[in-house]
Short mmCIF file of C-alpha atoms in Angstrom, two decimals:
data_model
loop_
_atom_site.label_atom_id
_atom_site.label_comp_id
_atom_site.label_asym_id
_atom_site.label_seq_id
_atom_site.Cartn_x
_atom_site.Cartn_y
_atom_site.Cartn_z
CA MET A 1483 41.57 88.30 208.36
CA MET A 1484 38.46 87.08 206.53
CA ALA A 1485 35.76 89.49 208.61
CA THR A 1486 33.55 91.95 206.58
CA ARG A 1487 35.55 93.05 203.35
CA LEU A 1488 34.99 93.08 199.63
CA SER A 1489 36.15 89.97 198.64
CA VAL A 1490 37.89 90.61 195.25
CA LEU A 1491 40.93 88.88 193.93
CA PHE A 1492 43.01 91.77 192.05
CA ARG A 1493 45.95 89.36 190.97
CA LYS A 1494 46.72 86.70 188.40
CA LEU A 1495 45.26 83.59 189.85
CA PRO A 1496 47.04 80.34 189.23
CA SER A 1497 45.83 77.62 186.82
CA ARG A 1498 43.93 75.66 189.87
CA VAL A 1499 41.98 78.51 191.15
CA PHE A 1500 38.43 78.34 192.83
CA GLN A 1501 35.51 80.45 193.98
CA THR A 1502 35.22 81.78 197.36
CA ASN A 1503 32.38 83.35 199.06
CA ASN A 1504 33.10 85.44 202.29
CA VAL A 1505 30.62 85.68 204.98
CA CYS A 1506 30.13 87.28 207.95
CA GLY A 1507 28.91 85.93 211.14
CA SER A 1508 27.56 89.20 212.77
CA SER A 1509 25.78 90.70 209.64
CA SER A 1510 25.49 90.36 206.23
CA GLN A 1511 28.18 90.96 203.96
CA PHE A 1512 28.72 92.11 200.46
CA CYS A 1513 30.79 89.84 198.46
CA LEU A 1514 31.38 89.43 194.66
CA ASN A 1515 32.26 86.21 193.29
CA TYR A 1516 35.16 85.55 190.79
CA ASN A 1517 35.09 82.75 188.33
CA PRO A 1518 38.34 82.18 186.18
CA PHE A 1519 36.21 81.81 183.19
CA ASP A 1520 33.43 84.50 183.37
CA GLY A 1521 35.18 86.90 185.57
CA LEU A 1522 33.28 88.97 187.96
CA SER A 1523 29.82 88.44 188.54
CA ASN A 1524 27.24 91.01 187.51
CA SER A 1525 25.47 91.00 190.64
CA PRO A 1526 26.64 91.10 194.35
CA THR A 1527 25.59 88.19 196.66
CA PHE A 1528 24.85 88.73 200.30
CA ARG A 1529 25.14 86.26 202.91
CA GLY A 1530 24.45 86.31 206.65
CA PHE A 1531 24.81 83.46 209.09
CA ALA A 1532 24.44 85.07 212.50
CA SER A 1533 24.98 81.70 214.56
CA TYR A 1534 28.54 80.99 213.10
CA PRO A 1535 31.66 82.46 213.45
CA PRO A 1536 33.31 84.45 210.40
CA HIS A 1537 34.02 81.70 207.93
CA GLN A 1538 34.95 81.02 204.09
CA GLU A 1539 32.97 78.86 201.77
CA MET A 1540 35.12 76.76 199.37
CA THR A 1541 32.91 75.62 196.41
CA MET A 1542 33.74 73.27 193.67
CA PRO A 1543 36.18 75.14 191.14
CA ALA A 1544 35.72 75.35 187.11
CA LEU A 1545 39.18 73.63 186.20
CA SER A 1546 38.61 73.82 182.62
CA PRO A 1547 36.20 75.48 179.88
CA THR A 1548 34.49 72.51 179.70
CA MET A 1549 33.96 71.31 182.93
CA THR A 1550 30.72 71.79 184.59
CA VAL A 1551 30.95 68.96 187.34
CA GLY A 1552 33.72 67.51 189.23
CA ASN A 1553 34.53 64.27 191.25
CA VAL A 1554 35.89 65.07 194.78
CA ALA A 1555 38.65 62.08 194.64
CA THR A 1556 40.29 62.60 198.07
CA TRP A 1557 40.78 65.21 200.86
CA VAL A 1558 44.17 65.84 201.50
CA LYS A 1559 43.24 67.84 204.71
CA ASN A 1560 40.99 66.60 207.48
CA GLU A 1561 38.36 68.64 209.46
CA GLY A 1562 40.48 70.73 211.98
CA ASP A 1563 43.68 70.87 210.11
CA GLN A 1564 45.13 74.20 209.81
CA VAL A 1565 45.47 75.44 206.44
CA ALA A 1566 48.20 77.74 204.70
CA ALA A 1567 47.57 79.47 201.45
CA GLY A 1568 48.79 77.61 198.87
CA ASP A 1569 48.16 74.06 200.52
CA ILE A 1570 46.15 71.58 198.92
CA LEU A 1571 42.84 70.58 200.36
CA ALA A 1572 41.98 68.05 197.94
CA ASP A 1573 42.16 66.39 194.40
CA ILE A 1574 39.55 67.01 192.17
CA GLU A 1575 38.82 65.01 189.36
CA THR A 1576 37.77 66.77 186.23
CA ASP A 1577 36.71 65.64 182.70
CA LYS A 1578 40.36 65.80 181.68
CA ALA A 1579 42.61 65.32 184.95
CA THR A 1580 42.82 65.08 188.47
CA LEU A 1581 44.02 68.49 189.66
CA GLY A 1582 44.88 69.99 193.47
CA PHE A 1583 42.31 71.89 195.11
CA ASP A 1584 44.58 74.72 196.57
CA SER A 1585 43.41 77.17 199.18
CA GLN A 1586 44.03 80.97 198.69
CA GLU A 1587 43.73 81.80 202.50
CA ASP A 1588 45.13 80.95 205.87
CA GLY A 1589 42.86 79.24 208.39
CA TYR A 1590 41.39 76.03 209.56
CA LEU A 1591 39.49 73.25 207.67
CA ALA A 1592 35.82 73.55 209.80
CA LYS A 1593 33.94 71.58 207.92
CA ILE A 1594 34.01 69.15 205.05
CA LEU A 1595 30.37 69.04 203.17
CA VAL A 1596 31.16 66.90 200.24
CA PRO A 1597 33.11 63.71 201.51
CA ALA A 1598 35.64 61.76 199.00
CA GLY A 1599 34.23 59.60 196.43
CA THR A 1600 31.40 61.85 195.70
CA GLN A 1601 30.85 62.40 191.82
CA ASN A 1602 29.05 64.73 189.53
CA VAL A 1603 29.31 67.77 191.92
CA ALA A 1604 28.38 70.80 190.21
CA VAL A 1605 30.86 73.98 189.69
CA GLY A 1606 30.11 76.14 192.29
CA THR A 1607 28.71 73.82 194.79
CA VAL A 1608 29.93 74.67 198.44
CA ILE A 1609 32.08 71.51 199.45
CA ALA A 1610 34.18 72.78 202.35
CA VAL A 1611 34.29 75.79 205.10
CA LEU A 1612 37.24 77.50 206.14
CA CYS A 1613 37.37 79.28 209.65
CA ASP A 1614 40.05 81.83 211.38
CA ASP A 1615 40.04 80.31 214.59
CA ALA A 1616 40.78 76.80 215.75
CA ALA A 1617 38.60 77.25 218.56
CA ASP A 1618 35.69 77.78 216.03
CA VAL A 1619 35.84 74.33 214.19
CA PRO A 1620 33.34 72.48 216.48
CA LYS A 1621 30.74 75.16 216.07
CA PHE A 1622 30.55 73.94 212.34
CA ALA A 1623 29.63 70.52 213.30
CA ASN A 1624 25.98 71.03 212.03
CA PHE A 1625 27.01 73.68 209.07
CA SER A 1626 24.93 73.49 206.11
CA SER A 1627 24.97 75.25 203.17
CA SER A 1628 22.09 76.29 200.35
CA SER A 1629 24.39 75.28 197.47
CA ALA A 1630 25.55 72.24 199.34
CA PRO A 1631 24.34 68.82 197.69
CA SER A 1632 21.46 67.73 199.73
CA ALA A 1633 20.52 63.96 199.90
CA PRO A 1634 18.45 63.16 196.68
CA PRO A 1635 14.66 62.34 197.42
CA PRO A 1636 13.76 58.85 197.50
CA THR A 1637 13.20 57.41 194.14
CA GLU A 1638 12.56 53.79 192.98
CA ALA A 1639 15.38 52.13 191.33
CA PRO A 1640 14.75 52.22 187.23
CA ALA A 1641 13.42 49.01 186.11
CA LEU A 1642 15.51 46.92 184.01
CA PRO A 1643 13.80 45.10 180.76
CA PRO A 1644 13.23 41.19 181.84
CA PRO A 1645 15.01 38.75 179.97
CA PHE A 1646 12.67 36.74 177.33
CA ALA A 1647 10.06 34.60 178.99
CA SER A 1648 7.34 32.70 177.12
CA SER A 1649 4.68 34.40 179.47
CA ALA A 1650 5.72 38.08 178.26
CA PRO A 1651 3.92 38.88 175.23
CA THR A 1652 6.57 40.49 172.73
CA ALA A 1653 4.57 40.78 169.42
CA HIS A 1654 5.61 44.32 169.37
CA VAL A 1655 9.27 44.16 170.00
CA ASP A 1656 11.28 45.78 167.38
CA LEU A 1657 12.55 43.08 165.05
CA HIS A 1658 15.33 45.28 163.80
CA SER A 1659 17.26 45.12 167.01
CA VAL A 1660 17.11 41.00 167.06
CA LYS A 1661 19.65 38.85 165.04
CA MET A 1662 17.94 37.61 162.17
CA GLY A 1663 17.84 37.63 158.18
CA PRO A 1664 16.10 40.45 156.17
CA ALA A 1665 13.77 37.41 154.44
CA ALA A 1666 13.21 36.27 158.20
CA ARG A 1667 12.21 39.51 159.76
CA PHE A 1668 9.74 40.38 156.67
CA HIS A 1669 7.85 37.17 156.99
CA MET A 1670 7.87 37.51 160.92
CA GLN A 1671 6.24 40.97 160.52
CA GLN A 1672 3.99 39.93 157.82
CA GLN A 1673 2.57 37.01 160.11
CA GLY A 1674 2.52 39.05 163.39
CA PHE A 1675 4.67 36.51 165.08
CA SER A 1676 6.17 36.93 168.35
CA LEU A 1677 9.80 35.60 168.93
CA GLU A 1678 8.94 32.92 171.29
CA GLN A 1679 6.64 31.76 168.54
CA VAL A 1680 9.27 30.55 166.24
CA ASP A 1681 11.90 27.98 166.95
CA ALA A 1682 15.34 29.28 166.10
CA SER A 1683 17.68 26.84 164.16
CA GLY A 1684 20.07 29.50 162.95
CA PRO A 1685 23.68 30.04 164.51
CA GLN A 1686 23.78 31.67 167.95
CA GLY A 1687 19.99 31.25 168.11
CA MET A 1688 19.47 33.29 165.01
CA ILE A 1689 15.87 32.88 163.36
CA THR A 1690 16.16 32.00 159.76
CA LYS A 1691 13.42 32.25 156.85
CA ALA A 1692 12.74 28.72 157.05
CA ASP A 1693 12.17 28.67 160.84
CA VAL A 1694 9.51 31.20 160.14
CA LEU A 1695 7.89 29.12 157.29
CA ALA A 1696 7.85 26.02 159.20
CA ALA A 1697 6.22 27.96 162.17
CA VAL A 1698 3.36 28.97 159.54
CA ALA A 1699 3.19 25.30 157.97
CA GLY A 1700 2.46 24.42 161.80
CA GLY A 1701 -0.34 26.27 162.28
CA VAL A 1702 1.12 28.97 164.34
CA LYS A 1703 -1.20 31.98 164.52
CA SER A 1704 -0.25 35.57 165.32
CA ALA A 1705 0.33 36.89 168.73
CA PRO A 1706 -2.33 38.71 170.35
CA ALA A 1707 -1.30 42.61 170.98
CA PRO A 1708 0.10 42.98 174.59
CA GLN A 1709 -2.35 44.80 176.77
CA PRO A 1710 -1.24 48.16 178.45
CA GLN A 1711 -0.04 47.35 182.20
CA ALA A 1712 -0.31 50.03 184.96
CA ALA A 1713 2.85 51.51 185.68
CA PRO A 1714 4.33 50.32 189.11
CA VAL A 1715 3.36 52.31 192.16
CA ALA A 1716 6.74 53.11 194.39
CA PRO A 1717 6.11 52.44 197.85
CA ALA A 1718 5.66 55.21 200.14
CA ALA A 1719 6.99 54.29 203.36
CA LYS A 1720 9.91 56.14 204.34
CA SER A 1721 11.48 52.53 205.48
CA GLN A 1722 11.32 51.50 201.75
CA ALA A 1723 12.51 54.51 200.37
CA ALA A 1724 16.04 54.22 201.56
CA PRO A 1725 16.55 50.71 199.99
CA ALA A 1726 15.22 51.84 196.69
CA ALA A 1727 17.53 54.89 196.40
CA LYS A 1728 20.53 52.80 197.46
CA GLY A 1729 19.62 50.32 194.68
CA ALA A 1730 19.32 53.13 192.17
CA SER A 1731 22.97 54.09 193.24
CA ARG A 1732 24.03 50.86 192.60
CA LEU A 1733 22.64 50.36 189.22
CA VAL A 1734 24.42 53.52 187.99
CA SER A 1735 27.76 52.98 189.88
CA GLY A 1736 29.00 50.05 188.37
CA PRO A 1737 28.67 47.21 185.51
CA THR A 1738 25.21 45.60 185.58
CA SER A 1739 24.65 42.29 183.83
CA ARG A 1740 21.67 41.38 182.40
CA LYS A 1741 19.80 40.09 179.07
CA ARG A 1742 18.26 42.06 176.10
CA PHE A 1743 16.41 40.21 173.54
CA GLY A 1744 17.96 37.15 174.88
CA GLU A 1745 21.43 38.25 174.45
CA PRO A 1746 23.60 38.57 177.58
CA HIS A 1747 25.80 41.82 178.00
CA THR A 1748 27.09 44.20 180.58
CA ASP A 1749 26.03 47.88 181.08
CA VAL A 1750 29.20 49.88 181.91
CA PRO A 1751 28.50 53.46 183.30
CA ASN A 1752 30.28 56.33 181.21
CA SER A 1753 33.14 58.16 183.25
CA ALA A 1754 32.97 61.99 183.04
CA ILE A 1755 35.79 61.81 180.28
CA ARG A 1756 33.96 59.59 178.04
CA LYS A 1757 31.12 61.49 178.33
CA ILE A 1758 32.93 64.73 177.09
CA ILE A 1759 35.07 62.96 174.48
CA ALA A 1760 31.72 61.27 173.07
CA GLY A 1761 29.95 64.91 172.92
CA ARG A 1762 32.98 66.52 171.19
CA LEU A 1763 33.59 63.76 168.79
CA LEU A 1764 30.06 63.81 167.83
CA GLU A 1765 30.02 67.87 167.72
CA SER A 1766 33.12 67.66 165.44
CA LYS A 1767 31.93 64.77 162.96
CA THR A 1768 28.78 66.67 162.49
CA THR A 1769 29.53 70.17 162.61
CA ILE A 1770 32.80 70.14 160.64
CA PRO A 1771 33.30 69.72 156.92
CA HIS A 1772 36.18 67.17 157.09
CA LEU A 1773 38.63 66.70 154.23
CA TYR A 1774 41.01 63.67 154.12
CA MET A 1775 44.46 63.47 152.45
CA ALA A 1776 46.79 60.56 152.64
CA LEU A 1777 50.77 60.45 151.80
CA ASP A 1778 53.20 57.64 152.22
CA ALA A 1779 56.65 58.45 153.44
CA ASP A 1780 59.87 56.44 153.75
CA LEU A 1781 61.33 56.06 157.39
CA ASP A 1782 64.39 54.73 156.64
CA ALA A 1783 66.53 57.90 157.14
CA VAL A 1784 64.48 58.30 160.54
CA LEU A 1785 65.52 54.85 161.39
CA ALA A 1786 69.17 55.41 160.79
CA LEU A 1787 69.26 58.69 162.68
CA ARG A 1788 67.75 57.28 165.76
CA LYS A 1789 70.61 54.59 165.72
CA GLU A 1790 73.24 57.52 165.59
CA LEU A 1791 71.51 59.26 168.42
CA ALA A 1792 71.15 56.38 170.37
CA ALA A 1793 74.95 55.11 169.94
CA ALA A 1794 75.44 59.27 171.24
CA GLY A 1795 73.37 58.57 174.37
CA THR A 1796 70.10 60.43 172.83
CA LYS A 1797 66.91 58.32 172.91
CA VAL A 1798 64.12 59.60 170.49
CA SER A 1799 61.32 57.71 169.11
CA VAL A 1800 59.74 57.62 165.80
CA ASN A 1801 56.82 59.54 167.17
CA ASP A 1802 59.34 62.25 168.26
CA CYS A 1803 60.71 62.81 164.80
CA VAL A 1804 56.99 62.72 163.39
CA ILE A 1805 56.15 65.58 165.75
CA LYS A 1806 59.46 67.43 164.65
CA ALA A 1807 58.39 67.11 161.18
CA VAL A 1808 55.03 68.22 161.39
CA ALA A 1809 56.11 71.23 163.52
CA LEU A 1810 58.64 72.22 160.62
CA ALA A 1811 55.95 71.54 157.98
CA LEU A 1812 53.54 74.01 159.91
CA ARG A 1813 56.27 76.74 160.09
CA GLU A 1814 56.83 76.31 156.22
CA VAL A 1815 53.10 76.22 155.58
CA PRO A 1816 51.70 78.69 157.93
CA GLU A 1817 48.17 78.26 156.14
CA ALA A 1818 48.09 74.78 157.75
CA ASN A 1819 48.44 76.16 161.15
CA ASN A 1820 45.26 78.05 161.16
CA TYR A 1821 41.87 77.34 162.86
CA TRP A 1822 37.96 78.27 162.14
CA SER A 1823 36.35 80.96 164.15
CA GLU A 1824 32.66 81.21 163.87
CA CYS A 1825 33.24 85.05 164.51
CA GLU A 1826 36.23 85.74 162.55
CA GLY A 1827 36.52 82.82 159.94
CA VAL A 1828 40.11 81.62 159.47
CA SER A 1829 42.26 82.59 162.18
CA GLU A 1830 45.85 82.33 162.75
CA SER A 1831 47.52 80.41 165.26
CA SER A 1832 50.04 82.15 167.44
CA GLY A 1833 52.37 79.43 167.65
CA VAL A 1834 53.24 75.74 166.76
CA ASP A 1835 51.80 73.82 169.54
CA ILE A 1836 51.63 69.78 168.82
CA SER A 1837 48.95 67.88 170.83
CA MET A 1838 49.68 64.49 170.64
CA ALA A 1839 46.98 61.67 171.72
CA VAL A 1840 47.73 59.63 174.69
CA SER A 1841 45.39 56.78 175.40
CA THR A 1842 44.67 56.26 179.02
CA ASP A 1843 42.51 53.96 181.32
CA LYS A 1844 39.76 56.79 181.48
CA GLY A 1845 39.87 57.95 177.41
CA LEU A 1846 41.77 59.61 175.10
CA ILE A 1847 43.85 63.02 176.13
CA THR A 1848 45.90 65.32 174.28
CA PRO A 1849 48.85 66.89 176.23
CA ILE A 1850 50.49 69.62 174.50
CA ILE A 1851 54.30 70.22 173.08
CA LYS A 1852 54.17 73.99 172.99
CA GLY A 1853 57.00 75.70 170.20
CA ALA A 1854 57.62 72.26 168.98
CA ASP A 1855 59.12 73.92 165.86
CA LEU A 1856 61.76 75.54 167.90
CA LYS A 1857 62.74 72.81 170.05
CA THR A 1858 65.43 70.15 169.19
CA LEU A 1859 64.51 66.51 168.98
CA ALA A 1860 66.18 65.92 172.07
CA GLU A 1861 63.74 68.42 174.22
CA ILE A 1862 60.67 66.91 171.93
CA ALA A 1863 61.64 63.52 173.38
CA ALA A 1864 62.00 64.73 177.05
CA ASP A 1865 58.73 66.67 176.41
CA SER A 1866 56.57 63.81 175.27
CA LYS A 1867 57.97 61.03 177.59
CA ARG A 1868 56.82 63.44 180.71
CA LEU A 1869 53.72 64.75 179.31
CA ALA A 1870 52.61 60.98 178.42
CA GLY A 1871 53.59 59.85 181.82
CA ARG A 1872 51.37 62.54 183.67
CA ALA A 1873 48.58 62.05 181.27
CA ARG A 1874 48.55 58.09 182.31
CA GLU A 1875 48.97 59.04 185.86
CA ASN A 1876 46.16 61.64 185.65
CA LYS A 1877 48.20 64.45 186.68
CA LEU A 1878 47.99 66.87 183.91
CA THR A 1879 47.48 70.55 184.61
CA PRO A 1880 44.79 72.29 182.29
CA GLU A 1881 47.70 74.55 180.84
CA GLU A 1882 49.10 71.28 179.66
CA PHE A 1883 46.32 69.88 177.61
CA GLN A 1884 43.89 72.81 176.75
CA GLY A 1885 44.93 74.57 173.38
CA GLY A 1886 47.27 73.34 170.89
CA SER A 1887 47.21 74.03 167.06
CA PHE A 1888 47.54 70.71 165.58
CA SER A 1889 47.07 67.19 166.55
CA ILE A 1890 48.81 63.98 166.02
CA SER A 1891 47.30 60.52 166.70
CA ASN A 1892 49.77 57.69 166.15
CA LEU A 1893 48.75 53.82 166.08
CA GLY A 1894 52.22 52.74 164.59
CA MET A 1895 52.70 50.63 167.91
CA PHE A 1896 50.03 48.65 166.79
CA PRO A 1897 48.91 46.47 163.52
CA VAL A 1898 47.18 49.53 161.81
CA ASP A 1899 48.53 50.64 158.18
CA LYS A 1900 46.40 53.55 158.01
CA PHE A 1901 43.30 55.36 159.49
CA CYS A 1902 41.32 58.58 159.46
CA ALA A 1903 41.06 60.55 162.92
CA ILE A 1904 38.34 63.10 163.77
CA ILE A 1905 39.59 66.76 164.06
CA ASN A 1906 40.09 67.95 167.81
CA PRO A 1907 38.06 71.41 167.88
CA PRO A 1908 38.75 74.34 167.73
CA GLN A 1909 41.75 72.95 165.99
CA ALA A 1910 41.66 72.63 161.97
CA CYS A 1911 43.78 69.46 161.13
CA ILE A 1912 44.94 66.14 162.98
CA MET A 1913 47.37 63.74 161.42
CA ALA A 1914 46.58 59.89 161.72
CA VAL A 1915 50.03 57.91 161.53
CA GLY A 1916 49.91 54.13 160.96
CA ARG A 1917 52.80 51.50 161.39
CA GLY A 1918 55.78 51.30 159.20
CA VAL A 1919 55.41 48.38 156.84
CA PRO A 1920 58.08 47.09 154.28
CA LYS A 1921 57.52 48.38 150.63
CA VAL A 1922 59.32 47.52 147.47
CA VAL A 1923 60.29 50.90 145.49
CA MET A 1924 62.64 51.72 142.62
CA GLY A 1925 66.11 52.35 143.67
CA THR A 1926 68.90 53.92 142.16
CA GLY A 1927 70.15 52.33 138.98
CA GLY A 1928 66.67 51.20 138.24
CA LYS A 1929 67.05 48.38 140.76
CA LEU A 1930 64.29 47.28 143.32
CA ALA A 1931 64.65 48.17 147.06
CA THR A 1932 62.99 47.53 149.92
CA VAL A 1933 62.25 50.38 152.27
CA ILE A 1934 60.21 50.92 155.52
CA SER A 1935 57.10 53.01 154.63
CA ILE A 1936 54.43 54.78 156.76
CA THR A 1937 51.08 56.13 155.30
CA VAL A 1938 49.90 59.42 157.32
CA THR A 1939 46.20 60.87 156.73
CA ILE A 1940 45.00 64.36 157.70
CA SER A 1941 41.67 64.91 158.56
CA ALA A 1942 41.30 68.84 158.00
CA ASP A 1943 38.38 71.41 158.16
CA HIS A 1944 37.49 72.32 154.94
CA ARG A 1945 36.76 75.68 155.74
CA VAL A 1946 40.47 76.31 156.81
CA PHE A 1947 42.39 73.92 154.15
CA ASN A 1948 41.97 74.12 150.60
CA GLY A 1949 43.17 70.92 148.77
CA ASP A 1950 46.61 72.85 147.99
CA VAL A 1951 47.05 73.70 151.41
CA GLY A 1952 46.73 70.25 152.60
CA ALA A 1953 49.20 69.02 149.52
CA LYS A 1954 51.75 71.54 150.35
CA PHE A 1955 51.67 70.38 154.10
CA LEU A 1956 51.81 66.84 153.21
CA ASN A 1957 54.70 67.48 150.74
CA ALA A 1958 56.62 69.74 153.56
CA PHE A 1959 56.42 66.66 155.76
CA ARG A 1960 57.59 64.04 153.65
CA GLU A 1961 60.36 66.25 152.70
CA ASN A 1962 61.38 66.71 156.68
CA ILE A 1963 60.75 63.18 157.56
CA GLU A 1964 62.71 61.48 154.40
CA LYS A 1965 65.63 64.00 155.11
CA PRO A 1966 65.88 64.12 158.89
CA GLY A 1967 69.01 66.18 158.97
CA LYS A 1968 66.62 69.14 158.33
CA MET A 1969 65.19 68.14 161.85
CA MET A 1970 68.85 68.59 163.54
CA LEU A 1971 69.36 72.27 162.24
#
């Protein structure tokens, strides 16, 4: 089945695909590696393991365009288990979600090279081996692969900065990182004082100008410059190398409490998704010219519509109505549904696909309601509830959160009146929705009336949006949300 052959997959792969390298036990075999995002590699790979029966190496898949490393959450199959094509071997935690790792071949799981719980495994790393015959499984007990992760070389645990001590010279500590007033900082620098030479009397141990002047009046002299110290030498003995590496693992695997400049704090390691979010937000804010426009809209008609639908047995949220109103506005103003391409400039989106921001314990993710302009309010409500639940359970598939033509971030359930969101590239616009607040307006007949109003703010890519495009879109949105009968058509 997996004997010598040309391993090229000539069929459409499902979203949860993985790379495989077929290897032959008796002679070297010619293989082509397939990557779902890069296609067939240009150069062939030759593999030869004469001491092992025919087998197949299972590598860490690239489950999203941004994925470079993944975590092996759990192994569903154990060594020696029979595997059929389509069976889930393991759950892989990506930068966005936890996805099943499917087998594309029949066989037996001969060897697990990367145990459950291993983090930051590079895409393409061999994590398991599949063989043809159950009798061959014991022969892979000592199997290792050149691309499998090996034990890291012994390294000394990174030293943490010590808390303040009167014996440690601190004359050259960056005073801008310490709580004190600007006048106090100026005099500290002028006098060359170290922190322990001045008695702090301000709130929460803050040094004030009066404290520095009191030290001057008391005859305190400038602190001597600290002498350079030799870097500590890591012990060379093997018996001490393992504890050092183990200590380093503990430092990066969980929160670490320590003191910095006298202030206790806790270092919390970043998760993979937090790192991706941080990188994409920084890229968006620094490379996309953001245009901000805001508008108030009345919610009274939407709230009345919700009551009517609830009485009829259909539950929809305000956010569902916002999604529908945005989708119709994008259909009415198609220029607002475009995105920026570095190669082609302004490009048109193929459909109205709304990404809604969902907060999870691992960070923010934006599942997509596709074709939102063509769906009813009830369909949008069902989709949003299902996708939000899957997002919080970390079970979204890549096609459920990759893409989208417009994003919505709604903080209406919190006491936030309005805010500005950061564009989610490659999209060109995101709408930030605040809470509903009572507002006095001039009603019919010149009488004052109170309505529930929300403030929506769009952050748009100014390369795609001109001011008139933003104004047209916002006005179309307000027309839809204040006259929700249009959303029922």
